[in-house]
Tab-separated table of C-alpha atoms and ligand atoms in Angstrom:
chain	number	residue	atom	x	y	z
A	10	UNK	CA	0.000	0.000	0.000
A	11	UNK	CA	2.751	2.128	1.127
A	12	UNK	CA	4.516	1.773	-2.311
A	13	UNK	CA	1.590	1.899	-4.658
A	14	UNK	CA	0.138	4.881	-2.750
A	15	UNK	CA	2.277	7.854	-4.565
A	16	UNK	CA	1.276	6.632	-7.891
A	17	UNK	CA	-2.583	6.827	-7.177
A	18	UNK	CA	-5.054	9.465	-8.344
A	19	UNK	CA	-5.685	12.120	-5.466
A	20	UNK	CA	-9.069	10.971	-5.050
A	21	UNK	CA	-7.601	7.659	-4.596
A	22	UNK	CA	-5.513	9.204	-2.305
A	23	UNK	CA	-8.027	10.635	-0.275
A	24	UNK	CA	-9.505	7.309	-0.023
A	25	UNK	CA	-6.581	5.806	1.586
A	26	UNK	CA	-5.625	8.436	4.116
A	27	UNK	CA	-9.320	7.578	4.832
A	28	UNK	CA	-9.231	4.383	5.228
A	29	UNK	CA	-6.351	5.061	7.279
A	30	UNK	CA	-7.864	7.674	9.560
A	31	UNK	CA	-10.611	4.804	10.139
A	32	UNK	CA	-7.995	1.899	10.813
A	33	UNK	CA	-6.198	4.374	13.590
A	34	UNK	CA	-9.210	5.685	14.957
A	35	UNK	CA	-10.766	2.561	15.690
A	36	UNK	CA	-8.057	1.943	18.236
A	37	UNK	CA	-7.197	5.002	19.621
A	38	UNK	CA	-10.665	6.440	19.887
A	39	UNK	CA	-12.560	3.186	20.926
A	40	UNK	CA	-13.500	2.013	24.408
A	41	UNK	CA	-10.446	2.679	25.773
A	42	UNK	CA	-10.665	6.279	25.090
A	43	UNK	CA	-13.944	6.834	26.308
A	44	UNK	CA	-13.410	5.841	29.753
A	45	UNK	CA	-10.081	7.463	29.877
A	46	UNK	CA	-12.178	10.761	28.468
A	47	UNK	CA	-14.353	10.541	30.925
A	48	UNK	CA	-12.066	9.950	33.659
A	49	UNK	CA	-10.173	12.613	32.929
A	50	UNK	CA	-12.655	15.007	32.182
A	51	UNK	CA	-14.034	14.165	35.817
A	52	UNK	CA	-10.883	14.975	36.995
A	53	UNK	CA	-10.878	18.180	35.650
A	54	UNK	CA	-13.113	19.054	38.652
A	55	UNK	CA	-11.253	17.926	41.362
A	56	UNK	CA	-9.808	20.131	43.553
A	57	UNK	CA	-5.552	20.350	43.868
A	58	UNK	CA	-5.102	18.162	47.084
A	59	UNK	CA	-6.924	15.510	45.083
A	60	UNK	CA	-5.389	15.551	42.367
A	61	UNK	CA	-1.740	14.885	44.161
A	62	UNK	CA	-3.733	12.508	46.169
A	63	UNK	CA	-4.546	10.771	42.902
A	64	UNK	CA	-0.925	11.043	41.739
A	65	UNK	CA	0.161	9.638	44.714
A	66	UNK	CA	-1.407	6.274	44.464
A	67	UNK	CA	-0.479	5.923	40.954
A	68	UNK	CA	2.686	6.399	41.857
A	69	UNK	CA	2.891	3.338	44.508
A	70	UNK	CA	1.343	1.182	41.542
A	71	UNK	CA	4.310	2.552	39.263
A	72	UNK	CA	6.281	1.260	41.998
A	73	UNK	CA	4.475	-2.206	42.323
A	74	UNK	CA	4.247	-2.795	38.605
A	75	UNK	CA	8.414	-1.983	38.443
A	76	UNK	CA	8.825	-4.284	41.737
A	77	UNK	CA	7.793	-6.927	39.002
A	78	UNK	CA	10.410	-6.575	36.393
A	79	UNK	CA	13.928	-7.897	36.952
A	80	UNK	CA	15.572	-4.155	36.398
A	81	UNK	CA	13.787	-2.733	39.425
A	82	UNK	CA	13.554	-6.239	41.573
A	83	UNK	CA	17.558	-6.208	41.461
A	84	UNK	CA	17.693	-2.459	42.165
A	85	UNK	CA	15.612	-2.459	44.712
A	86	UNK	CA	16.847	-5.865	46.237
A	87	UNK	CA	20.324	-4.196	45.599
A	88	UNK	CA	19.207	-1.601	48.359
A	89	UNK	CA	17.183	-4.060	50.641
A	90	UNK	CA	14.404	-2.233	50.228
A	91	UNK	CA	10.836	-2.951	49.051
A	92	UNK	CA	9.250	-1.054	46.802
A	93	UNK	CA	6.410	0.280	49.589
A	94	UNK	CA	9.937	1.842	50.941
A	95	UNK	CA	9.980	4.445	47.651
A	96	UNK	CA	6.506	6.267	48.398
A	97	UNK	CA	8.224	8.801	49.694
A	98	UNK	CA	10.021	11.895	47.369
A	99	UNK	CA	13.257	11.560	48.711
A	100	UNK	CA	13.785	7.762	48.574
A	101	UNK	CA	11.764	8.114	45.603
A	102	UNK	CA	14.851	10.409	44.283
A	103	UNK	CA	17.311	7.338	44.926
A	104	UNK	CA	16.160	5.896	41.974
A	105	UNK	CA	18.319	5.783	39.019
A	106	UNK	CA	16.890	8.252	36.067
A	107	UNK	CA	17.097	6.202	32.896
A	108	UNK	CA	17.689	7.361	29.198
A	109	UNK	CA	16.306	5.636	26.223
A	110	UNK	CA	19.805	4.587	25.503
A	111	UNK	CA	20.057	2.694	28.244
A	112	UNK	CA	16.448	1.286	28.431
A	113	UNK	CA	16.895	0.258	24.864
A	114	UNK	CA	19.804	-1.790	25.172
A	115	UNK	CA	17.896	-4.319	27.728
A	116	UNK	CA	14.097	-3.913	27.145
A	117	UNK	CA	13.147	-7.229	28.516
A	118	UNK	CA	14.246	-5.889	31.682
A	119	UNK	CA	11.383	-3.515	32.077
A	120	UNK	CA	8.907	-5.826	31.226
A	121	UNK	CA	6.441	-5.983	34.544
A	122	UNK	CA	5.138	-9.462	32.573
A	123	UNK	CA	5.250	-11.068	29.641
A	124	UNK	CA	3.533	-9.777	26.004
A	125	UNK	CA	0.162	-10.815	25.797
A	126	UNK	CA	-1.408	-10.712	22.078
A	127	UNK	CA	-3.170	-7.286	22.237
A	128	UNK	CA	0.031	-5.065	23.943
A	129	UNK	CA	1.761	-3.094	20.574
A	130	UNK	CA	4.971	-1.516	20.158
A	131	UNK	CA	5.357	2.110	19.756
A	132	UNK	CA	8.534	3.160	17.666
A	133	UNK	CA	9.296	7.283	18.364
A	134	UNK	CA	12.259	8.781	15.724
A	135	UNK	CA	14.025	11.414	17.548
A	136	UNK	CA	14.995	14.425	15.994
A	137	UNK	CA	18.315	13.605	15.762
A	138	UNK	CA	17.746	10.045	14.409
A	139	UNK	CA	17.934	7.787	16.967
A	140	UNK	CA	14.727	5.729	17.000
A	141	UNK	CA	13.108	3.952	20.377
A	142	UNK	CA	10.609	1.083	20.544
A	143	UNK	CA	8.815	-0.087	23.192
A	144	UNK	CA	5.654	-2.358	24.209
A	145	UNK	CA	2.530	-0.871	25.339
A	146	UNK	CA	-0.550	-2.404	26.689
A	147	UNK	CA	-3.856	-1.657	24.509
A	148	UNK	CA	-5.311	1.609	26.754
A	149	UNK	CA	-1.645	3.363	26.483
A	150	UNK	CA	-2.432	5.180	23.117
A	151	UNK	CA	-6.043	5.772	24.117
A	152	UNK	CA	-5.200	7.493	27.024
A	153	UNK	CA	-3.239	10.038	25.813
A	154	UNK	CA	-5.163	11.072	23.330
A	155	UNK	CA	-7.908	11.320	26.471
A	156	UNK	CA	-5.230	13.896	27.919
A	157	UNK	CA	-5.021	15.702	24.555
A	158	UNK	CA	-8.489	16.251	24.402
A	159	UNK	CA	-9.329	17.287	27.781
A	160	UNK	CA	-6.532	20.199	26.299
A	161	UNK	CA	-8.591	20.813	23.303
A	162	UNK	CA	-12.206	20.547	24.936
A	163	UNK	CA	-11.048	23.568	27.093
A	164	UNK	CA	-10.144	25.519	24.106
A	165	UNK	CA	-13.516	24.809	22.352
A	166	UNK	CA	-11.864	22.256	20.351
A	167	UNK	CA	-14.556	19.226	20.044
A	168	UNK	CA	-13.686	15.588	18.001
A	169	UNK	CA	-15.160	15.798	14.688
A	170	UNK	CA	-14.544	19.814	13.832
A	171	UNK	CA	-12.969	20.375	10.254
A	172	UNK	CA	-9.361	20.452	10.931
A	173	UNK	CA	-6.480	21.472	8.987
A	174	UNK	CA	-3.939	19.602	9.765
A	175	UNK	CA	-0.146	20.420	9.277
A	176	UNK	CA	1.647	16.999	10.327
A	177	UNK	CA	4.753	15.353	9.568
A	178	UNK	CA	3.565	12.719	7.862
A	179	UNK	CA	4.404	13.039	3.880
A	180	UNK	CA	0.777	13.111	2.745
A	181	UNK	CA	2.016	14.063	-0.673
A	182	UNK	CA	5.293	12.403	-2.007
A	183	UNK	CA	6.941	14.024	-5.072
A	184	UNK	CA	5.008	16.595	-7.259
A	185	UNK	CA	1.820	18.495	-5.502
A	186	UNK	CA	-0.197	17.874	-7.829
A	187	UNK	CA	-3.698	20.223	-8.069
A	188	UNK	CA	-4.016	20.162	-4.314
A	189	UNK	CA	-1.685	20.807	-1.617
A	190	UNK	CA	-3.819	18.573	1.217
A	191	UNK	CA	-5.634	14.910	1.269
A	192	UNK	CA	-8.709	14.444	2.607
A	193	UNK	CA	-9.514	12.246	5.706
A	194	UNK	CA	-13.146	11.842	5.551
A	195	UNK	CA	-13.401	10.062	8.585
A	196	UNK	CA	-11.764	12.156	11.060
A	197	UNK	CA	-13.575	15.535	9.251
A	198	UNK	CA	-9.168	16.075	8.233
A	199	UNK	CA	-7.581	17.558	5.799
A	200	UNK	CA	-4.304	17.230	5.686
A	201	UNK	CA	-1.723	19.063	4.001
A	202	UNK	CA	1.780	18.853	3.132
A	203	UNK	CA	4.255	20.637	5.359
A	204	UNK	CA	7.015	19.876	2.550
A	205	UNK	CA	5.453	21.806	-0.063
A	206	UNK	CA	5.182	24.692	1.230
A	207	UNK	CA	6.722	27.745	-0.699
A	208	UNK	CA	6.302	31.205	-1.966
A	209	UNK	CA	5.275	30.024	-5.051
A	210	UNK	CA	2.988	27.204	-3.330
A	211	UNK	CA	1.520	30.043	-0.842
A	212	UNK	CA	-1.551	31.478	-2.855
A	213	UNK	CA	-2.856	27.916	-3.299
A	214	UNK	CA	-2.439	26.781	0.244
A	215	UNK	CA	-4.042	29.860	1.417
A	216	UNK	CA	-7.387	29.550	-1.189
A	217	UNK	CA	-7.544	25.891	-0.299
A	218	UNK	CA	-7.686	26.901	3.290
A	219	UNK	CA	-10.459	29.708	2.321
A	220	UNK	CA	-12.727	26.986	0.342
A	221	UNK	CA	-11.948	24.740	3.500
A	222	UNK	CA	-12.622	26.471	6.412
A	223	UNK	CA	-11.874	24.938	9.310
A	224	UNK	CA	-12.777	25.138	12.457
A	225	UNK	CA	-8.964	25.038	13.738
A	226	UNK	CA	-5.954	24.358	12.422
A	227	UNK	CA	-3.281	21.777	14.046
A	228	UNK	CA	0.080	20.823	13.415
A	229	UNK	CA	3.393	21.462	13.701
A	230	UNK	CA	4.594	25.223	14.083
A	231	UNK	CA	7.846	25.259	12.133
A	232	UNK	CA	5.447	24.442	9.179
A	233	UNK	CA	2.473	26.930	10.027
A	234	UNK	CA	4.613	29.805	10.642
A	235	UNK	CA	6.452	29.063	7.778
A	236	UNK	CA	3.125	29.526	5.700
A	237	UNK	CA	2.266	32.434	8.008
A	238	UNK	CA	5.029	34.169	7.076
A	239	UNK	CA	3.999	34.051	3.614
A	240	UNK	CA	1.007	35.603	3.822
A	241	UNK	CA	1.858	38.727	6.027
A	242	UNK	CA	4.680	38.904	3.373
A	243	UNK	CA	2.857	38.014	0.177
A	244	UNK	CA	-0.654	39.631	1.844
A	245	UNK	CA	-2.287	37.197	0.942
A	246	UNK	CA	-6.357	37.664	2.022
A	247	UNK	CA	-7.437	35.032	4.439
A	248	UNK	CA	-11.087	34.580	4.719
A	249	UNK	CA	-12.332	32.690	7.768
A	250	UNK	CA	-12.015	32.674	11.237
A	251	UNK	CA	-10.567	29.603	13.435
A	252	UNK	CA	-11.250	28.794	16.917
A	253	UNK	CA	-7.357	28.627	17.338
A	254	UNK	CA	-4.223	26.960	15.976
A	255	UNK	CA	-2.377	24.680	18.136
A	256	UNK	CA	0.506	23.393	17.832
A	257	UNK	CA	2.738	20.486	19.466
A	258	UNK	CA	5.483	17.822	18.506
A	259	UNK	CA	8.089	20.234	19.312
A	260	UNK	CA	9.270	23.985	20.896
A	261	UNK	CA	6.843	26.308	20.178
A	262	UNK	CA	9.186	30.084	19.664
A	263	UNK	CA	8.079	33.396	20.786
A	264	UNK	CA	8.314	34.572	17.100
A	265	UNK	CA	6.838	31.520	15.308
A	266	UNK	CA	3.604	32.296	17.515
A	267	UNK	CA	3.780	35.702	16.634
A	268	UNK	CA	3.863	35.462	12.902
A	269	UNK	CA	0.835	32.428	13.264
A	270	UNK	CA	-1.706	34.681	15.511
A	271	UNK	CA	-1.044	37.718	12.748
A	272	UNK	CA	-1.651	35.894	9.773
A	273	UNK	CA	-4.565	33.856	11.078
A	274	UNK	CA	-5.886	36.708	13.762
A	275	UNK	CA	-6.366	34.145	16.259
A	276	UNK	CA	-4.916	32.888	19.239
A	277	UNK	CA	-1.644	29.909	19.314
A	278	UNK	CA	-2.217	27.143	22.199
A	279	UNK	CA	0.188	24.465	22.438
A	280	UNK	CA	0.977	21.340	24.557
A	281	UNK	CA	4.139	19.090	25.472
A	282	UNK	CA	3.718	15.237	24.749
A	283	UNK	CA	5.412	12.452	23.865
A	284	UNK	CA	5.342	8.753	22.387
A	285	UNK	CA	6.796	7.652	25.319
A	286	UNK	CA	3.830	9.131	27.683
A	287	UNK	CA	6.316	9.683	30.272
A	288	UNK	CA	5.104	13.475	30.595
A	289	UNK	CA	2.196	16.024	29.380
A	290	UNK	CA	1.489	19.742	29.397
A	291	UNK	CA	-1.076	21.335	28.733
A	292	UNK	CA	-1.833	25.453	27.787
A	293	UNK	CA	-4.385	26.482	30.057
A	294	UNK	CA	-7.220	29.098	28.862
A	295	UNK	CA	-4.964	32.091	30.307
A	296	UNK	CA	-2.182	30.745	28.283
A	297	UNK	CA	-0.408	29.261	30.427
A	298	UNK	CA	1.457	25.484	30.474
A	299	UNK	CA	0.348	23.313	32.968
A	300	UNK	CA	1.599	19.708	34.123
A	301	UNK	CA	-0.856	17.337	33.822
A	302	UNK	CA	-0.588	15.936	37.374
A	303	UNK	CA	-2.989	13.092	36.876
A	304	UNK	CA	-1.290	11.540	33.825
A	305	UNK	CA	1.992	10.934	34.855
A	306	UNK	CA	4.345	11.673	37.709
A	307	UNK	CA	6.851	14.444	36.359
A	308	UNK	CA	9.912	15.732	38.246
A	309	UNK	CA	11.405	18.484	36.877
A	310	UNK	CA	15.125	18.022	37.991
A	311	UNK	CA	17.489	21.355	38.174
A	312	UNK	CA	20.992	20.712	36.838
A	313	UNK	CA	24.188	21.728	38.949
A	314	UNK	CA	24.239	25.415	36.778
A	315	UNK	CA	20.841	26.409	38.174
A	316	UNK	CA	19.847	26.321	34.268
A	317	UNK	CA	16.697	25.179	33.035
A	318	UNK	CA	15.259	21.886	34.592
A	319	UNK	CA	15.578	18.370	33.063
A	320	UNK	CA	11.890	16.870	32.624
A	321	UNK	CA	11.717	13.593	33.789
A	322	UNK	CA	8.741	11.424	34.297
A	323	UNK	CA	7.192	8.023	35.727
A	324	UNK	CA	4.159	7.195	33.464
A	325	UNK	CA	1.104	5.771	35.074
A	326	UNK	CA	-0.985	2.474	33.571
A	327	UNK	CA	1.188	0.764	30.834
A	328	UNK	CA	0.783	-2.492	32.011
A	329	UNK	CA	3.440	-4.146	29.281
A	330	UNK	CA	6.461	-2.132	29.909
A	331	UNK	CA	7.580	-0.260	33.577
A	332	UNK	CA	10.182	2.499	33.743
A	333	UNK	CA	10.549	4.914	36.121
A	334	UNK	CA	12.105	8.722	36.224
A	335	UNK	CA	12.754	8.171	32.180
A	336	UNK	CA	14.506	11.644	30.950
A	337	UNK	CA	12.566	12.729	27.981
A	338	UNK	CA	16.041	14.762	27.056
A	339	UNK	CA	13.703	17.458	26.997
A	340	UNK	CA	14.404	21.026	29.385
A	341	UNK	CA	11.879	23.338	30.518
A	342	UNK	CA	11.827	26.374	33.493
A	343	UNK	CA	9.079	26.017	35.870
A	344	UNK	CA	7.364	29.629	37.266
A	345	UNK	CA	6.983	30.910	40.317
A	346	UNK	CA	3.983	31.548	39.990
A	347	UNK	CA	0.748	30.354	40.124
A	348	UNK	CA	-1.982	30.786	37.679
A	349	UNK	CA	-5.539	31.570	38.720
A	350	UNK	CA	-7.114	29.855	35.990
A	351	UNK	CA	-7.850	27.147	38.827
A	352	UNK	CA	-6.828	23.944	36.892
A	353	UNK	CA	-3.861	21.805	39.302
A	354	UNK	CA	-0.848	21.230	38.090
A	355	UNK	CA	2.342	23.196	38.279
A	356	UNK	CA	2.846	26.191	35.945
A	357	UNK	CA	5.807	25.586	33.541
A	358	UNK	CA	7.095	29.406	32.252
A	359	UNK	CA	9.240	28.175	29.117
A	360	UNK	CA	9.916	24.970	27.437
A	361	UNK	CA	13.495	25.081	26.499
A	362	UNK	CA	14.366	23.053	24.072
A	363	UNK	CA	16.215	19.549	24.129
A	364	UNK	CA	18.910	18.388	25.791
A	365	UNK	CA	20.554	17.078	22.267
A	366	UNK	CA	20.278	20.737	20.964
A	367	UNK	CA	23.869	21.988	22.803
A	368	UNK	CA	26.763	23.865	21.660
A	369	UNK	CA	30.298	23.868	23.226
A	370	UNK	CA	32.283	25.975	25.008
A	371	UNK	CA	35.941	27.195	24.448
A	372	UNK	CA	36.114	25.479	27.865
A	373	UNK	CA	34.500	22.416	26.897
A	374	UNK	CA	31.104	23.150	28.658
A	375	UNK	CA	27.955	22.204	26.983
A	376	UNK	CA	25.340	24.598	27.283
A	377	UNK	CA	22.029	23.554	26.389
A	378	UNK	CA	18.766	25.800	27.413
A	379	UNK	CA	19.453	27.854	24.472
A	380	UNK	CA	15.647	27.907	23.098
A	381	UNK	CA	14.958	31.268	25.819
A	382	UNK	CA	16.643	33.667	23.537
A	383	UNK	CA	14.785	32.825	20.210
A	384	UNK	CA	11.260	33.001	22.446
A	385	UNK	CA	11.813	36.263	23.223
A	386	UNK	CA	13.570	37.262	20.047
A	387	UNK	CA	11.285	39.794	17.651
A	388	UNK	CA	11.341	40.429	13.954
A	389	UNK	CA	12.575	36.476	12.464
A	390	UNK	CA	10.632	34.276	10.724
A	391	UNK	CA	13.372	31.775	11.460
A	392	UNK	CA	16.494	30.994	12.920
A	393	UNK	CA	18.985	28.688	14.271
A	394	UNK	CA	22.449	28.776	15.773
A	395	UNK	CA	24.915	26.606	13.590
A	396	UNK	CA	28.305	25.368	15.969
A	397	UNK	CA	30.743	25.036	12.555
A	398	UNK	CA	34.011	22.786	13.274
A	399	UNK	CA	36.265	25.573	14.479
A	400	UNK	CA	33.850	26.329	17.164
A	401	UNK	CA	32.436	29.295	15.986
A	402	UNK	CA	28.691	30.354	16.363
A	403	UNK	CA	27.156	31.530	13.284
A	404	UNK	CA	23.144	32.009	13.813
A	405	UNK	CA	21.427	31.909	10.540
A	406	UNK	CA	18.232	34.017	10.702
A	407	UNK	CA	15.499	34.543	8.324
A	408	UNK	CA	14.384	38.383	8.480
A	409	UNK	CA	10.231	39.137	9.122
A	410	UNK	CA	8.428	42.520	8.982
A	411	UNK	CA	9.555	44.622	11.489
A	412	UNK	CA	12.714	43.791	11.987
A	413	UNK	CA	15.885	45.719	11.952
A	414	UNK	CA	19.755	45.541	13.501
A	415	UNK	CA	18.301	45.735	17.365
A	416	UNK	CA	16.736	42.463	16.887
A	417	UNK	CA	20.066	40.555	16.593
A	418	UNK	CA	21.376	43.764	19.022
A	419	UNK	CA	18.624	41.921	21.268
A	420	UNK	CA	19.359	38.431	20.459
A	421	UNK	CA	23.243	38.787	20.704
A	422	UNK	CA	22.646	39.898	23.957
A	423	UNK	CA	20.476	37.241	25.365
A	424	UNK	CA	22.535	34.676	23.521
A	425	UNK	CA	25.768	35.892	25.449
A	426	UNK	CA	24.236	35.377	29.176
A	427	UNK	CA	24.245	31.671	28.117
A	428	UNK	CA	27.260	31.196	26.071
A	429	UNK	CA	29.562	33.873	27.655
A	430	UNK	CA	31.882	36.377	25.683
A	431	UNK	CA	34.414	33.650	24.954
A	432	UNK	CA	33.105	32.206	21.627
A	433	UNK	CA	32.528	34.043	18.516
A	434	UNK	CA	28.882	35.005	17.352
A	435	UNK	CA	28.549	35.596	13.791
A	436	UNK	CA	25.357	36.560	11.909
A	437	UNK	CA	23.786	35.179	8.288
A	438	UNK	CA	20.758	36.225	6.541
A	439	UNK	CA	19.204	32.667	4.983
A	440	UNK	CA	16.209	32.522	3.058
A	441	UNK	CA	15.743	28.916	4.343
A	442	UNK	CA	16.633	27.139	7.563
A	443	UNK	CA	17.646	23.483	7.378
A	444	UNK	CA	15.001	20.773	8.686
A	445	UNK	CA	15.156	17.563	10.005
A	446	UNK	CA	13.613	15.086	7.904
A	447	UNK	CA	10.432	15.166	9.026
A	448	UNK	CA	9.843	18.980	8.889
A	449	UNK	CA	11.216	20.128	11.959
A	450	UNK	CA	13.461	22.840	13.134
A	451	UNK	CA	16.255	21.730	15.069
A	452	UNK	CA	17.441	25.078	17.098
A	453	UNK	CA	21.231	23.750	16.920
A	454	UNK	CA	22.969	22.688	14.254
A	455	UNK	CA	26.620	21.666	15.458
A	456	UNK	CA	29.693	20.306	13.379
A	457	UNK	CA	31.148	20.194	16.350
A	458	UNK	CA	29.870	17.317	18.865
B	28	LIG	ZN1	-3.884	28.202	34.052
């Protein structure tokens, strides 16, 4: 199917990403889903001390479910210790925190019991290639899309609205065609290509999108600020209103939101997720990010620089696979305050970026949390910092409207409270930033490491 499927007529086409969207949906909106909806949606109501109430006997069946495996029965033999003994935070914190490197090498060892004929086996690709698979029991995939749409019910977001969709997924493969999007009938999708998208392409993206009109627009924001950059620039006239654009599957920037809310005169939400479920936040309806307490147990560990914080998180119910305190690589800075929106579930202030995007220091230091500076930076419709092999910093910036020589003034000096005035800082004007494979920005780009 995979093969044939680039030679077939576009209504063909749409046919198959239907039949698709029907196969996928069957499992991950089915029974499963609806309880987990409806739990969560519940939850929604509770107040804060029951929510951590909530989390706190999840937790202890983490902890049983791990006491089953051999990885966690030999660590916590190691320590004579049951696992009752790690209810508590700071014995909790003993634990070892495990990277997907590590789990990969000896999966069996998480394994709380052996694979029964309806578990599955996710497979996440990493945006800097390195791919992770791992069993999960049937309710795994349901219940996170349960999370995700608690997120999008409170944004007026309801299952069924016409969405356009801007995924990674290569919908299209080769020439364009008449149309720049397929059409998922069943899940009310259409889904266009984030690899086609041009200044030439532009003007039929946005009149698809104005015979469309959808009710909200999802996807992934290096794509729709890519196209939203095109139409402030190109002007071109965009004819319908949505309910919002939200974005996830990586770092939302200050600017990319920007450039999204202007062209589409509408508001950006986003949320933090991943494959692995280890971890979820959510944008609140006063814009801010909030840790969904009651689907995981997340720990957001400072490093020994005071920098930003290491997420790393225990998941709750995957009954085919245990791990506990798994570092998602990812970084984010939690606030100080709270938000009176009155949903639980600590604030997070920035998401900052990944723990693979680093450069290095004339003194060898890796510095990492360098996402800040391009969310507060104004007047790019792109950029990225490129490490060359001499060391050097080059950061390769696409200019927007507005912008003039105090933006990088700006940047340069936000930039320089992480990397120090050691290392060299040039500056490039690019019309186009490099991507990863699947249509990503990767905010590093180092010759160096
Ligand atoms: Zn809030």
């Amino acid at each position: 199917m995979v093969k044939i499927y680039k030679h077939l007529p576009e209504s063909i086409q749409d046919l198959a990403v239907t039949y698709q969207g029907w196969r996928l949906s069957k499992h991950r909106f089915g029974v499963d889903f609806k309880q987990s909806f409806r739990d969560f949606s519940d939850r929604s109501l509770w107040s804060k001390n029951e929510i951590i109430e909530y989390r706190r006997r999840k937790v202890l069946e983490s902890l049983f479910r791990a006491s089953l495996t051999p990885f966690y029965s030999r660590f916590f033999a190691s320590l004579g210790m049951e696992w009752q003994d790690f209810e508590d935070p700071e014995a909790f914190s003993l634990i070892p925190v495990v990277s997907k490197k590590e789990i990969q090498a000896k999966i069996d060892d998480f394994r709380p019991r052996e694979k029964i004929s309806s578990d599955s086996v996710i497979k996440t690709s990493g945006t800097t290639g390195e791919s992770f698979s791992f069993p999960v029991s049937k309710n795994v995939e349901p219940r996170q899309w349960a999370v995700w749409w608690r997120y999008r019910n409170r944004h007026s977001i309801d299952i069924g609205d016409r969405c356009a969709l801007f995924a990674s997924a290569p919908i299209i493969q080769g020439k364009m065609g008449s149309r720049p999007w397929r059409y998922n009938r069943f899940g009310n999708e259409y889904r266009f290509s984030i690899f086609h998208i041009s200044r030439d392409t532009a003007k039929l993206y946005v009149d698809s999108l104005n015979s469309i009109r959808p009710s909200w627009i999802h996807g992934n924001p290096t794509a729709i600020s890519l196209l939203a950059s095109y139409i402030i620039e190109l002007d071109l006239p965009v004819c319908f209103k949505v309910k919002c654009v939200t974005v996830g599957s990586e770092n939302l920037l200050g600017w990319q939101k920007r450039v999204i809310e202007k062209a589409f005169f509408t508001k950006v939400v986003q949320h933090y997720g991943l494959a692995e479920a280890v971890a979820n936040i959510s944008e609140c309806e006063f814009g801010k990010l909030h840790t969904d307490e009651d689907f995981s147990y997340v720990e957001y560990l400072a490093n020994e620089k005071g920098e930003a914080c290491s997420i790393i998180g225990t998941p709750f119910d995957n009954y085919a696979f245990s791990v506990l305190r798994y570092d998602t690589g990812d970084l984010a800075t939690l606030s100080s305050e709270e938000c009176s929106c009155g949903h639980p579930g600590r604030v997070v202030e920035n998401l900052d970026g990944r723990l693979t995007d680093y450069v290095i220091l004339p003194s060898g230091d890796k510095v990492a949390s360098l996402a800040a500076p391009f969310h507060n930076a104004d007047g790019l419709a792109g950029a990225q910092l490129y490490q060359g092999k001499d060391g050097a910093l080059t950061v390769r910036y696409i200019p927007a409207s507005g912008w003039d020589e105090n933006c990088l003034v700006k940047l340069e000096s936000e930039l320089r409270l992480r990397v120090g005035d050691k290392i060299s800082i040039k500056y490039e004007k690019v019309s186009e930033i490099q991507k990863t494979s699947r249509g990503k920005m990767k905010l590093v780009v180092s010759e160096l490491n």
